[in-house]
Amino acid sequence: MTDQQRYDCLGANGNAIIRTPNLDRLAAGAASFASAFVQAPVCVPSRISYFTGRYPHSHQNRVNYTPCDRREVLMQKLFQAAGYQTGSVGKLHYYPPTLEHARSTGFDRVLLDDGVPRTDPHSDYVKWRKRSDPNATIHYNATAKNIAPGKNPFRGAVSYEFTPTAWTGAETCALLREFTRSSRPFFLFSSFFKPHSPYTAPQPYDSMYDAVEIPLPRRTTLEDIRTLPLPVQRQILRGRPQYDMDRQRLQWIYRSYYASVSMIDREVGRILDELERSGKAQDTVIVFASDHGDQLLEHGLLEKNVLFEASIHIPLLISFPERVRPGRYLELIETVDLMPTLLDLCGLPIPVNAQGRSFAALVSGRNYKPREAVFAENIIPEVITGGALDLPFEPGKGVGGIQHPDAKMVRTSRWKLNYYPGQGGELYDLKEDPQETYNRYIDQRELVSELKGAILDWLITAGEADQIAPRWLL
């Protein structure tokens, strides 16, 4: 899994500029999904939905750096109970961010690195780098000094071999070697912090795209932002707004973002090669995905937390030789579908309270009823506390002046409704307006009402197994 990777930042997904030869190699033999969407455009809620197969409003882990309900059973616990070796390398983003807690969720082996300073005391990467890097006093996200004019201002100060990306790849390969020496099956989660901001890239990746002019999103003005529903305005304009960023600086951000994806691609190649050497590649399910995307200044916002396509549309590849048919799949997929699908492919029972749907039948060439719509939800504006930007949630007052910040989205193959209770909404015709620039919320009232009904039905029916006992106990 990567962190904050857009769907369109993969060569196999049609990007002719970005260099991802190893991921493209994986995609060539995989089911590649053109319409996969996360259930929350922010790290923790999205990741917990992946691991539980349940929607954010059901698992209720809606805010970063907050604990998941202990009653929730995560995917790794199910594999562990079935006799699998289980391991995790890199970013988990669980709370508390400790080894002990990670193990309690079902991982036998854990190597942590969440990539933020407040979690560094628990980071195995930070401890390793202190022992291994002669320049360990330089922060892992630091930019280099004395960068020449006209060169990438986001060049990282840390040598590539000592970056979190290289460490995650190397430790994944090491754990993979250990697991594949055993006759027991394994579940291994490899999680890269990049291409998440800060947008630093070490040499030689910092100059990989120097000669390329990457297409940038259209300029967004303050007037454009003021036309959006108030919760979205508050998200975009919080702290130090970036909507009017210098275009050359933005070009370097894009180049560095692409470079970070290319770094991950290198490590993915090493992991794939290690699996081939083990002799177990033919009997292993491989999944590549991201927890959400990045606006990269589309609609005037860097990063995510909104329900635009750039934040919710993610790459998803699944390979399983002789069981998963390679090809491009256009069906709508939710990331809550991944957990039941993996259990299904491995012949394990799917929990009754899983809210996602297995698509194993789809990729195996059997009868499958496609989804008519996908759903997502998020707290907008996002809850942030403890730093320079303080946006807590206060019951009765909400977040940042938005009394009811819990936004909901429904997306069909053509239409998307983003609904903000008490603050109106956005309706986009994705066929005619894929950039989501023309809000039809006012002039399509009948369709808005129909899609609101779909959101209501989803909220009512998704948690039936949580709320309705199968029978009397007397």
CSV table of C-alpha atoms in Angstrom, one decimal:
chain,number,residue,atom,x,y,z
A,1,MET,CA,0.0,0.0,0.0
A,2,THR,CA,1.1,3.5,-0.7
A,3,ASP,CA,-0.1,6.7,1.0
A,4,GLN,CA,-1.8,9.4,-0.9
A,5,GLN,CA,-1.3,8.1,-4.5
A,6,ARG,CA,-3.7,9.2,-7.2
A,7,TYR,CA,-5.3,6.8,-9.6
A,8,ASP,CA,-3.8,8.6,-12.6
A,9,CYS,CA,-0.2,8.4,-11.3
A,10,LEU,CA,0.6,5.0,-12.7
A,11,GLY,CA,1.8,4.2,-16.1
A,12,ALA,CA,-0.6,1.3,-16.5
A,13,ASN,CA,-3.5,3.7,-15.8
A,14,GLY,CA,-2.7,5.8,-18.8
A,15,ASN,CA,-0.1,8.2,-17.5
A,16,ALA,CA,2.5,8.4,-20.3
A,17,ILE,CA,5.0,10.6,-18.2
A,18,ILE,CA,5.4,8.8,-15.0
A,19,ARG,CA,7.9,6.0,-14.8
A,20,THR,CA,6.6,2.9,-13.1
A,21,PRO,CA,8.0,-0.1,-15.0
A,22,ASN,CA,7.6,-2.6,-12.2
A,23,LEU,CA,4.1,-1.7,-11.3
A,24,ASP,CA,3.3,-1.8,-15.0
A,25,ARG,CA,4.8,-5.3,-15.1
A,26,LEU,CA,2.5,-6.3,-12.2
A,27,ALA,CA,-0.5,-4.7,-13.9
A,28,ALA,CA,0.1,-6.6,-17.1
A,29,GLY,CA,-0.6,-9.9,-15.2
A,30,ALA,CA,-3.2,-8.5,-12.8
A,31,ALA,CA,-6.8,-7.5,-12.6
A,32,SER,CA,-6.5,-3.7,-12.9
A,33,PHE,CA,-9.5,-1.7,-11.7
A,34,ALA,CA,-10.4,1.5,-13.4
A,35,SER,CA,-13.1,2.5,-10.9
A,36,ALA,CA,-11.9,1.7,-7.4
A,37,PHE,CA,-12.8,4.2,-4.7
A,38,VAL,CA,-11.9,4.6,-1.0
A,39,GLN,CA,-14.6,5.0,1.6
A,40,ALA,CA,-12.8,8.0,3.3
A,41,PRO,CA,-10.3,10.4,1.8
A,42,VAL,CA,-8.1,10.4,4.9
A,43,CYS,CA,-5.6,7.9,6.2
A,44,VAL,CA,-7.0,6.2,9.3
A,45,PRO,CA,-10.7,5.9,8.4
A,46,SER,CA,-9.7,4.6,5.0
A,47,ARG,CA,-7.2,2.1,6.3
A,48,ILE,CA,-9.5,0.7,8.9
A,49,SER,CA,-12.2,0.3,6.2
A,50,TYR,CA,-9.6,-1.7,4.2
A,51,PHE,CA,-8.7,-3.9,7.2
A,52,THR,CA,-12.3,-4.5,8.5
A,53,GLY,CA,-14.3,-4.5,5.3
A,54,ARG,CA,-16.6,-2.0,7.0
A,55,TYR,CA,-17.7,1.6,6.4
A,56,PRO,CA,-16.3,4.5,8.5
A,57,HIS,CA,-19.7,5.2,10.1
A,58,SER,CA,-19.7,1.6,11.3
A,59,HIS,CA,-16.2,1.1,12.6
A,60,GLN,CA,-16.3,4.7,13.8
A,61,ASN,CA,-12.6,5.4,13.6
A,62,ARG,CA,-13.3,8.7,11.8
A,63,VAL,CA,-10.3,10.8,12.9
A,64,ASN,CA,-6.5,10.3,12.7
A,65,TYR,CA,-4.6,9.5,15.8
A,66,THR,CA,-7.7,8.0,17.6
A,67,PRO,CA,-8.2,4.4,18.6
A,68,CYS,CA,-10.2,1.8,16.7
A,69,ASP,CA,-13.0,0.1,18.7
A,70,ARG,CA,-11.5,-3.1,20.2
A,71,ARG,CA,-14.5,-5.0,19.1
A,72,GLU,CA,-13.5,-4.5,15.4
A,73,VAL,CA,-11.7,-7.6,14.0
A,74,LEU,CA,-9.0,-6.7,11.4
A,75,MET,CA,-8.1,-8.8,8.4
A,76,GLN,CA,-4.7,-9.9,9.8
A,77,LYS,CA,-6.4,-11.4,12.9
A,78,LEU,CA,-8.6,-13.6,10.6
A,79,PHE,CA,-5.5,-14.8,8.7
A,80,GLN,CA,-3.6,-15.4,11.9
A,81,ALA,CA,-6.5,-17.4,13.3
A,82,ALA,CA,-6.4,-19.5,10.1
A,83,GLY,CA,-2.8,-20.4,10.7
A,84,TYR,CA,-1.1,-17.8,8.5
A,85,GLN,CA,2.1,-16.1,9.4
A,86,THR,CA,1.3,-12.4,9.6
A,87,GLY,CA,3.6,-9.4,9.3
A,88,SER,CA,3.6,-5.6,8.6
A,89,VAL,CA,6.4,-3.3,7.5
A,90,GLY,CA,6.1,0.5,7.3
A,91,LYS,CA,3.1,2.7,7.9
A,92,LEU,CA,0.2,1.3,9.9
A,93,HIS,CA,-1.3,4.5,11.3
A,94,TYR,CA,-3.0,2.7,14.2
A,95,TYR,CA,-3.4,4.3,17.6
A,96,PRO,CA,-1.7,3.9,19.9
A,97,PRO,CA,1.2,3.7,17.4
A,98,THR,CA,3.1,1.0,19.4
A,99,LEU,CA,4.5,-2.4,18.6
A,100,GLU,CA,2.4,-4.0,21.3
A,101,HIS,CA,-0.8,-2.5,19.9
A,102,ALA,CA,0.0,-3.6,16.4
A,103,ARG,CA,0.7,-7.1,17.5
A,104,SER,CA,-2.6,-7.2,19.4
A,105,THR,CA,-4.5,-6.6,16.1
A,106,GLY,CA,-3.2,-9.8,14.6
A,107,PHE,CA,0.4,-9.2,13.4
A,108,ASP,CA,3.1,-11.7,14.5
A,109,ARG,CA,5.9,-9.6,13.1
A,110,VAL,CA,5.8,-5.8,13.0
A,111,LEU,CA,8.3,-3.2,11.8
A,112,LEU,CA,6.8,0.3,12.3
A,113,ASP,CA,7.3,3.6,10.7
A,114,ASP,CA,4.3,6.0,10.5
A,115,GLY,CA,6.4,8.8,9.2
A,116,VAL,CA,5.5,11.7,11.5
A,117,PRO,CA,7.7,13.1,14.3
A,118,ARG,CA,5.2,12.4,17.1
A,119,THR,CA,5.4,8.6,16.3
A,120,ASP,CA,9.2,8.5,15.9
A,121,PRO,CA,9.8,7.0,19.4
A,122,HIS,CA,8.0,3.9,18.1
A,123,SER,CA,9.6,3.8,14.7
A,124,ASP,CA,11.8,0.9,13.8
A,125,TYR,CA,13.0,2.9,10.8
A,126,VAL,CA,14.2,5.8,13.0
A,127,LYS,CA,16.0,3.4,15.3
A,128,TRP,CA,17.7,1.6,12.3
A,129,ARG,CA,18.7,4.8,10.8
A,130,LYS,CA,20.4,6.0,14.0
A,131,ARG,CA,22.5,2.9,13.9
A,132,SER,CA,23.2,2.8,10.2
A,133,ASP,CA,23.3,6.3,8.7
A,134,PRO,CA,26.4,8.4,9.4
A,135,ASN,CA,24.2,11.5,8.8
A,136,ALA,CA,21.4,10.3,11.0
A,137,THR,CA,21.1,13.8,12.7
A,138,ILE,CA,19.6,15.1,9.5
A,139,HIS,CA,15.8,14.7,9.7
A,140,TYR,CA,14.4,12.1,7.2
A,141,ASN,CA,12.1,14.8,5.6
A,142,ALA,CA,14.8,17.5,5.4
A,143,THR,CA,15.5,19.2,2.1
A,144,ALA,CA,19.0,19.7,1.0
A,145,LYS,CA,20.9,22.9,1.4
A,146,ASN,CA,22.5,25.1,-1.3
A,147,ILE,CA,20.3,23.8,-4.1
A,148,ALA,CA,21.3,25.6,-7.3
A,149,PRO,CA,18.7,27.9,-9.0
A,150,GLY,CA,16.6,26.1,-11.5
A,151,LYS,CA,17.0,22.7,-9.7
A,152,ASN,CA,14.4,20.9,-7.7
A,153,PRO,CA,13.9,22.8,-4.4
A,154,PHE,CA,12.4,19.7,-2.8
A,155,ARG,CA,15.6,17.6,-3.2
A,156,GLY,CA,15.9,15.5,0.0
A,157,ALA,CA,18.9,15.8,2.2
A,158,VAL,CA,19.0,12.0,3.1
A,159,SER,CA,20.7,9.5,0.8
A,160,TYR,CA,18.2,7.2,-1.0
A,161,GLU,CA,19.5,4.1,0.8
A,162,PHE,CA,18.6,5.6,4.2
A,163,THR,CA,15.1,6.9,3.2
A,164,PRO,CA,11.9,5.4,4.6
A,165,THR,CA,11.0,4.1,1.1
A,166,ALA,CA,14.2,2.1,0.7
A,167,TRP,CA,14.0,0.8,4.3
A,168,THR,CA,10.4,-0.3,3.8
A,169,GLY,CA,11.3,-2.2,0.6
A,170,ALA,CA,14.4,-3.8,2.1
A,171,GLU,CA,12.6,-4.9,5.3
A,172,THR,CA,9.7,-6.2,3.3
A,173,CYS,CA,12.1,-8.4,1.2
A,174,ALA,CA,13.8,-9.7,4.4
A,175,LEU,CA,10.5,-10.6,6.0
A,176,LEU,CA,9.3,-12.2,2.8
A,177,ARG,CA,12.4,-14.4,2.7
A,178,GLU,CA,11.7,-15.5,6.3
A,179,PHE,CA,8.0,-16.2,5.6
A,180,THR,CA,8.6,-18.1,2.4
A,181,ARG,CA,11.1,-20.5,4.0
A,182,SER,CA,8.2,-21.8,6.1
A,183,SER,CA,5.6,-24.3,4.8
A,184,ARG,CA,2.9,-22.1,6.4
A,185,PRO,CA,1.0,-19.6,4.3
A,186,PHE,CA,1.6,-15.9,5.0
A,187,PHE,CA,-0.1,-12.5,5.0
A,188,LEU,CA,2.4,-9.6,4.6
A,189,PHE,CA,1.4,-5.9,4.6
A,190,SER,CA,4.0,-3.6,3.1
A,191,SER,CA,3.1,0.0,3.5
A,192,PHE,CA,5.0,3.0,2.0
A,193,PHE,CA,4.7,6.5,3.4
A,194,LYS,CA,5.3,8.2,0.0
A,195,PRO,CA,4.1,9.9,-2.1
A,196,HIS,CA,2.5,11.6,0.8
A,197,SER,CA,3.8,15.1,1.5
A,198,PRO,CA,6.3,16.6,2.3
A,199,TYR,CA,7.2,16.4,-1.4
A,200,THR,CA,10.9,15.6,-0.9
A,201,ALA,CA,12.8,13.3,-3.2
A,202,PRO,CA,16.5,12.3,-2.8
A,203,GLN,CA,19.1,12.1,-5.5
A,204,PRO,CA,19.0,10.8,-8.2
A,205,TYR,CA,15.1,10.8,-8.2
A,206,ASP,CA,15.0,14.6,-7.5
A,207,SER,CA,16.1,15.2,-11.1
A,208,MET,CA,14.3,12.3,-12.8
A,209,TYR,CA,11.6,14.6,-14.2
A,210,ASP,CA,13.7,17.8,-14.7
A,211,ALA,CA,13.2,17.9,-18.4
A,212,VAL,CA,9.5,17.2,-18.3
A,213,GLU,CA,6.7,19.7,-18.1
A,214,ILE,CA,3.9,17.9,-16.3
A,215,PRO,CA,0.4,19.2,-17.1
A,216,LEU,CA,-0.9,21.2,-14.1
A,217,PRO,CA,-4.5,21.7,-13.0
A,218,ARG,CA,-6.3,24.9,-14.1
A,219,ARG,CA,-5.8,27.8,-11.7
A,220,THR,CA,-8.3,28.1,-8.9
A,221,THR,CA,-9.3,31.6,-7.7
A,222,LEU,CA,-10.7,32.7,-4.4
A,223,GLU,CA,-14.0,33.4,-6.3
A,224,ASP,CA,-14.0,29.8,-7.5
A,225,ILE,CA,-13.5,28.5,-3.9
A,226,ARG,CA,-16.3,30.8,-2.6
A,227,THR,CA,-18.8,29.0,-4.9
A,228,LEU,CA,-18.2,25.6,-3.1
A,229,PRO,CA,-20.2,24.5,-0.1
A,230,LEU,CA,-19.0,26.1,3.1
A,231,PRO,CA,-17.4,22.9,4.6
A,232,VAL,CA,-15.2,22.5,1.5
A,233,GLN,CA,-14.3,26.2,1.6
A,234,ARG,CA,-13.2,25.8,5.2
A,235,GLN,CA,-11.1,22.8,4.3
A,236,ILE,CA,-9.4,24.6,1.4
A,237,LEU,CA,-8.8,27.9,3.2
A,238,ARG,CA,-7.7,26.6,6.6
A,239,GLY,CA,-4.2,27.5,7.8
A,240,ARG,CA,-2.2,28.9,5.0
A,241,PRO,CA,-4.2,28.5,1.8
A,242,GLN,CA,-2.2,27.3,-1.2
A,243,TYR,CA,-4.7,27.9,-4.1
A,244,ASP,CA,-2.6,30.8,-5.6
A,245,MET,CA,0.7,29.0,-5.4
A,246,ASP,CA,3.4,30.0,-7.8
A,247,ARG,CA,3.1,27.7,-10.9
A,248,GLN,CA,6.8,26.9,-11.1
A,249,ARG,CA,6.8,25.7,-7.5
A,250,LEU,CA,3.7,23.6,-8.2
A,251,GLN,CA,5.5,22.1,-11.2
A,252,TRP,CA,8.4,21.0,-8.9
A,253,ILE,CA,5.8,19.5,-6.5
A,254,TYR,CA,4.4,17.4,-9.3
A,255,ARG,CA,7.9,16.4,-10.4
A,256,SER,CA,8.8,15.4,-6.8
A,257,TYR,CA,5.5,13.6,-6.4
A,258,TYR,CA,6.1,11.6,-9.6
A,259,ALA,CA,9.7,10.9,-8.3
A,260,SER,CA,8.3,9.5,-5.1
A,261,VAL,CA,6.0,7.1,-7.0
A,262,SER,CA,9.0,6.0,-9.1
A,263,MET,CA,11.0,5.4,-5.9
A,264,ILE,CA,8.2,3.1,-4.7
A,265,ASP,CA,8.1,1.4,-8.0
A,266,ARG,CA,11.8,0.5,-7.6
A,267,GLU,CA,11.0,-1.2,-4.2
A,268,VAL,CA,8.0,-2.9,-5.6
A,269,GLY,CA,10.3,-4.4,-8.3
A,270,ARG,CA,12.6,-5.7,-5.6
A,271,ILE,CA,9.7,-7.3,-3.7
A,272,LEU,CA,8.3,-8.9,-6.8
A,273,ASP,CA,11.8,-10.3,-7.7
A,274,GLU,CA,12.2,-11.6,-4.1
A,275,LEU,CA,8.9,-13.4,-4.4
A,276,GLU,CA,9.9,-15.0,-7.7
A,277,ARG,CA,13.1,-16.2,-6.2
A,278,SER,CA,11.2,-17.9,-3.4
A,279,GLY,CA,9.3,-20.1,-5.8
A,280,LYS,CA,6.0,-19.1,-4.3
A,281,ALA,CA,4.9,-16.4,-6.8
A,282,GLN,CA,2.4,-18.7,-8.5
A,283,ASP,CA,0.6,-19.3,-5.2
A,284,THR,CA,0.5,-15.8,-3.8
A,285,VAL,CA,-2.1,-13.1,-4.1
A,286,ILE,CA,-0.5,-9.7,-4.7
A,287,VAL,CA,-2.5,-6.5,-4.1
A,288,PHE,CA,-1.3,-3.0,-4.8
A,289,ALA,CA,-3.5,-0.1,-3.6
A,290,SER,CA,-3.4,3.3,-1.9
A,291,ASP,CA,-5.3,4.7,1.1
A,292,HIS,CA,-6.5,7.8,-0.8
A,293,GLY,CA,-5.3,10.2,-3.5
A,294,ASP,CA,-4.0,13.8,-3.5
A,295,GLN,CA,-5.6,16.9,-4.9
A,296,LEU,CA,-2.2,18.4,-6.0
A,297,LEU,CA,-3.9,21.8,-6.1
A,298,GLU,CA,-7.0,20.7,-8.1
A,299,HIS,CA,-9.8,22.9,-6.7
A,300,GLY,CA,-7.1,24.9,-4.9
A,301,LEU,CA,-6.1,22.3,-2.4
A,302,LEU,CA,-3.0,20.3,-1.7
A,303,GLU,CA,-3.4,16.8,-0.2
A,304,LYS,CA,-6.9,15.4,0.4
A,305,ASN,CA,-9.9,15.3,2.9
A,306,VAL,CA,-12.4,16.2,0.2
A,307,LEU,CA,-14.7,14.1,-2.0
A,308,PHE,CA,-13.3,15.1,-5.4
A,309,GLU,CA,-12.1,12.3,-7.7
A,310,ALA,CA,-8.4,13.2,-7.1
A,311,SER,CA,-8.9,12.3,-3.4
A,312,ILE,CA,-11.1,9.2,-3.6
A,313,HIS,CA,-10.1,7.4,-6.8
A,314,ILE,CA,-7.2,5.1,-6.3
A,315,PRO,CA,-5.1,2.5,-8.2
A,316,LEU,CA,-6.0,-1.1,-7.4
A,317,LEU,CA,-4.2,-4.1,-8.9
A,318,ILE,CA,-4.8,-7.8,-7.8
A,319,SER,CA,-2.7,-10.6,-9.1
A,320,PHE,CA,-3.2,-14.3,-8.4
A,321,PRO,CA,-1.9,-16.6,-11.2
A,322,GLU,CA,-4.5,-19.1,-12.5
A,323,ARG,CA,-7.2,-17.7,-10.2
A,324,VAL,CA,-7.5,-14.0,-11.2
A,325,ARG,CA,-8.1,-13.2,-14.8
A,326,PRO,CA,-5.7,-10.4,-15.9
A,327,GLY,CA,-7.3,-7.4,-17.6
A,328,ARG,CA,-8.9,-4.0,-17.1
A,329,TYR,CA,-12.1,-4.0,-15.1
A,330,LEU,CA,-14.5,-1.1,-15.3
A,331,GLU,CA,-16.9,-2.2,-12.6
A,332,LEU,CA,-17.4,0.1,-9.6
A,333,ILE,CA,-15.4,-1.2,-6.6
A,334,GLU,CA,-15.3,-0.1,-3.0
A,335,THR,CA,-12.1,-0.7,-0.9
A,336,VAL,CA,-14.3,-2.3,1.8
A,337,ASP,CA,-14.7,-5.1,-0.9
A,338,LEU,CA,-11.0,-6.0,-0.6
A,339,MET,CA,-11.1,-7.9,2.7
A,340,PRO,CA,-14.0,-10.2,1.8
A,341,THR,CA,-12.4,-10.7,-1.6
A,342,LEU,CA,-9.0,-11.8,-0.2
A,343,LEU,CA,-10.7,-14.2,2.3
A,344,ASP,CA,-12.8,-15.6,-0.5
A,345,LEU,CA,-9.8,-16.2,-2.8
A,346,CYS,CA,-8.0,-17.9,0.1
A,347,GLY,CA,-11.0,-20.1,0.9
A,348,LEU,CA,-11.6,-18.5,4.3
A,349,PRO,CA,-15.0,-17.6,5.8
A,350,ILE,CA,-16.2,-13.9,5.4
A,351,PRO,CA,-17.3,-12.3,8.7
A,352,VAL,CA,-21.1,-11.8,8.9
A,353,ASN,CA,-20.6,-8.1,9.7
A,354,ALA,CA,-18.4,-7.4,6.7
A,355,GLN,CA,-20.1,-4.7,4.7
A,356,GLY,CA,-18.0,-5.0,1.6
A,357,ARG,CA,-18.8,-7.5,-1.2
A,358,SER,CA,-16.4,-10.1,-2.5
A,359,PHE,CA,-15.5,-9.6,-6.2
A,360,ALA,CA,-13.7,-12.9,-6.4
A,361,ALA,CA,-16.4,-14.1,-8.8
A,362,LEU,CA,-15.8,-11.1,-11.1
A,363,VAL,CA,-12.0,-11.7,-11.4
A,364,SER,CA,-12.5,-15.4,-11.7
A,365,GLY,CA,-14.9,-15.1,-14.6
A,366,ARG,CA,-18.0,-16.3,-12.7
A,367,ASN,CA,-21.4,-14.6,-12.4
A,368,TYR,CA,-21.1,-11.3,-10.5
A,369,LYS,CA,-23.7,-8.5,-10.1
A,370,PRO,CA,-21.9,-5.2,-10.3
A,371,ARG,CA,-22.4,-2.3,-7.9
A,372,GLU,CA,-24.7,0.5,-9.1
A,373,ALA,CA,-23.0,3.0,-6.9
A,374,VAL,CA,-20.1,3.5,-4.4
A,375,PHE,CA,-20.2,5.5,-1.2
A,376,ALA,CA,-17.7,7.6,0.8
A,377,GLU,CA,-17.8,9.8,3.9
A,378,ASN,CA,-15.5,12.2,5.7
A,379,ILE,CA,-15.4,14.8,8.4
A,380,ILE,CA,-15.1,18.1,6.5
A,381,PRO,CA,-13.2,20.2,7.6
A,382,GLU,CA,-10.9,17.6,9.1
A,383,VAL,CA,-10.3,17.4,12.8
A,384,ILE,CA,-6.7,18.5,13.6
A,385,THR,CA,-5.4,19.3,17.0
A,386,GLY,CA,-2.1,19.5,18.8
A,387,GLY,CA,-0.2,21.6,16.2
A,388,ALA,CA,-0.2,25.1,14.7
A,389,LEU,CA,-3.6,24.4,13.2
A,390,ASP,CA,-6.2,23.6,15.9
A,391,LEU,CA,-9.6,22.4,14.6
A,392,PRO,CA,-11.2,20.2,17.3
A,393,PHE,CA,-14.7,18.8,17.1
A,394,GLU,CA,-17.0,20.3,19.7
A,395,PRO,CA,-20.5,18.6,20.2
A,396,GLY,CA,-23.1,21.1,19.2
A,397,LYS,CA,-20.6,23.4,17.5
A,398,GLY,CA,-18.9,21.0,15.1
A,399,VAL,CA,-15.5,21.7,13.4
A,400,GLY,CA,-14.3,25.1,12.2
A,401,GLY,CA,-17.8,26.6,12.4
A,402,ILE,CA,-19.5,23.7,10.5
A,403,GLN,CA,-22.0,22.4,13.0
A,404,HIS,CA,-22.5,19.0,11.2
A,405,PRO,CA,-19.2,18.2,9.4
A,406,ASP,CA,-20.0,14.6,8.5
A,407,ALA,CA,-20.2,14.7,4.7
A,408,LYS,CA,-21.5,11.8,2.6
A,409,MET,CA,-21.0,10.9,-1.0
A,410,VAL,CA,-22.7,8.6,-3.5
A,411,ARG,CA,-21.1,8.0,-7.0
A,412,THR,CA,-22.6,6.1,-9.9
A,413,SER,CA,-20.9,5.5,-13.2
A,414,ARG,CA,-22.1,9.0,-14.3
A,415,TRP,CA,-23.2,11.1,-11.4
A,416,LYS,CA,-21.7,12.1,-8.0
A,417,LEU,CA,-23.5,13.7,-5.1
A,418,ASN,CA,-21.5,15.2,-2.2
A,419,TYR,CA,-24.0,16.1,0.6
A,420,TYR,CA,-23.2,18.4,3.5
A,421,PRO,CA,-26.0,18.4,6.1
A,422,GLY,CA,-27.3,21.9,6.5
A,423,GLN,CA,-24.8,23.3,4.0
A,424,GLY,CA,-26.2,22.0,0.6
A,425,GLY,CA,-24.1,19.9,-1.7
A,426,GLU,CA,-22.4,19.3,-5.0
A,427,LEU,CA,-23.7,17.3,-8.0
A,428,TYR,CA,-21.4,16.6,-10.9
A,429,ASP,CA,-22.0,14.9,-14.2
A,430,LEU,CA,-18.8,13.0,-14.5
A,431,LYS,CA,-19.4,12.1,-18.1
A,432,GLU,CA,-19.7,15.7,-19.3
A,433,ASP,CA,-17.7,17.3,-16.5
A,434,PRO,CA,-14.9,14.9,-15.3
A,435,GLN,CA,-13.0,17.8,-13.7
A,436,GLU,CA,-16.0,18.5,-11.4
A,437,THR,CA,-16.2,22.2,-12.2
A,438,TYR,CA,-19.9,22.7,-12.8
A,439,ASN,CA,-22.1,22.1,-9.8
A,440,ARG,CA,-25.6,20.9,-10.8
A,441,TYR,CA,-27.0,20.6,-7.3
A,442,ILE,CA,-29.6,23.4,-7.8
A,443,ASP,CA,-30.8,22.6,-11.3
A,444,GLN,CA,-31.1,18.8,-10.9
A,445,ARG,CA,-33.4,18.7,-7.9
A,446,GLU,CA,-35.1,15.4,-8.8
A,447,LEU,CA,-31.8,13.6,-9.3
A,448,VAL,CA,-30.4,15.1,-6.1
A,449,SER,CA,-33.4,13.8,-4.2
A,450,GLU,CA,-33.0,10.3,-5.7
A,451,LEU,CA,-29.3,10.2,-4.8
A,452,LYS,CA,-30.0,11.5,-1.3
A,453,GLY,CA,-32.4,8.5,-1.0
A,454,ALA,CA,-29.5,6.2,-2.0
A,455,ILE,CA,-27.3,7.7,0.7
A,456,LEU,CA,-30.2,7.2,3.2
A,457,ASP,CA,-30.7,3.6,2.2
A,458,TRP,CA,-27.0,2.9,2.4
A,459,LEU,CA,-26.8,4.3,6.0
A,460,ILE,CA,-29.9,2.3,7.0
A,461,THR,CA,-28.9,-1.0,5.5
A,462,ALA,CA,-25.1,-1.2,5.8
A,463,GLY,CA,-25.1,-2.1,9.5
A,464,GLU,CA,-28.0,-4.6,9.5
A,465,ALA,CA,-25.8,-7.4,10.7
A,466,ASP,CA,-24.6,-5.2,13.6
A,467,GLN,CA,-28.1,-4.4,14.8
A,468,ILE,CA,-30.4,-7.3,14.0
A,469,ALA,CA,-29.9,-10.5,16.0
A,470,PRO,CA,-30.4,-13.7,13.9
A,471,ARG,CA,-32.8,-15.3,16.4
A,472,TRP,CA,-34.1,-15.3,20.0
A,473,LEU,CA,-31.8,-16.8,22.5
A,474,LEU,CA,-34.6,-18.3,24.6
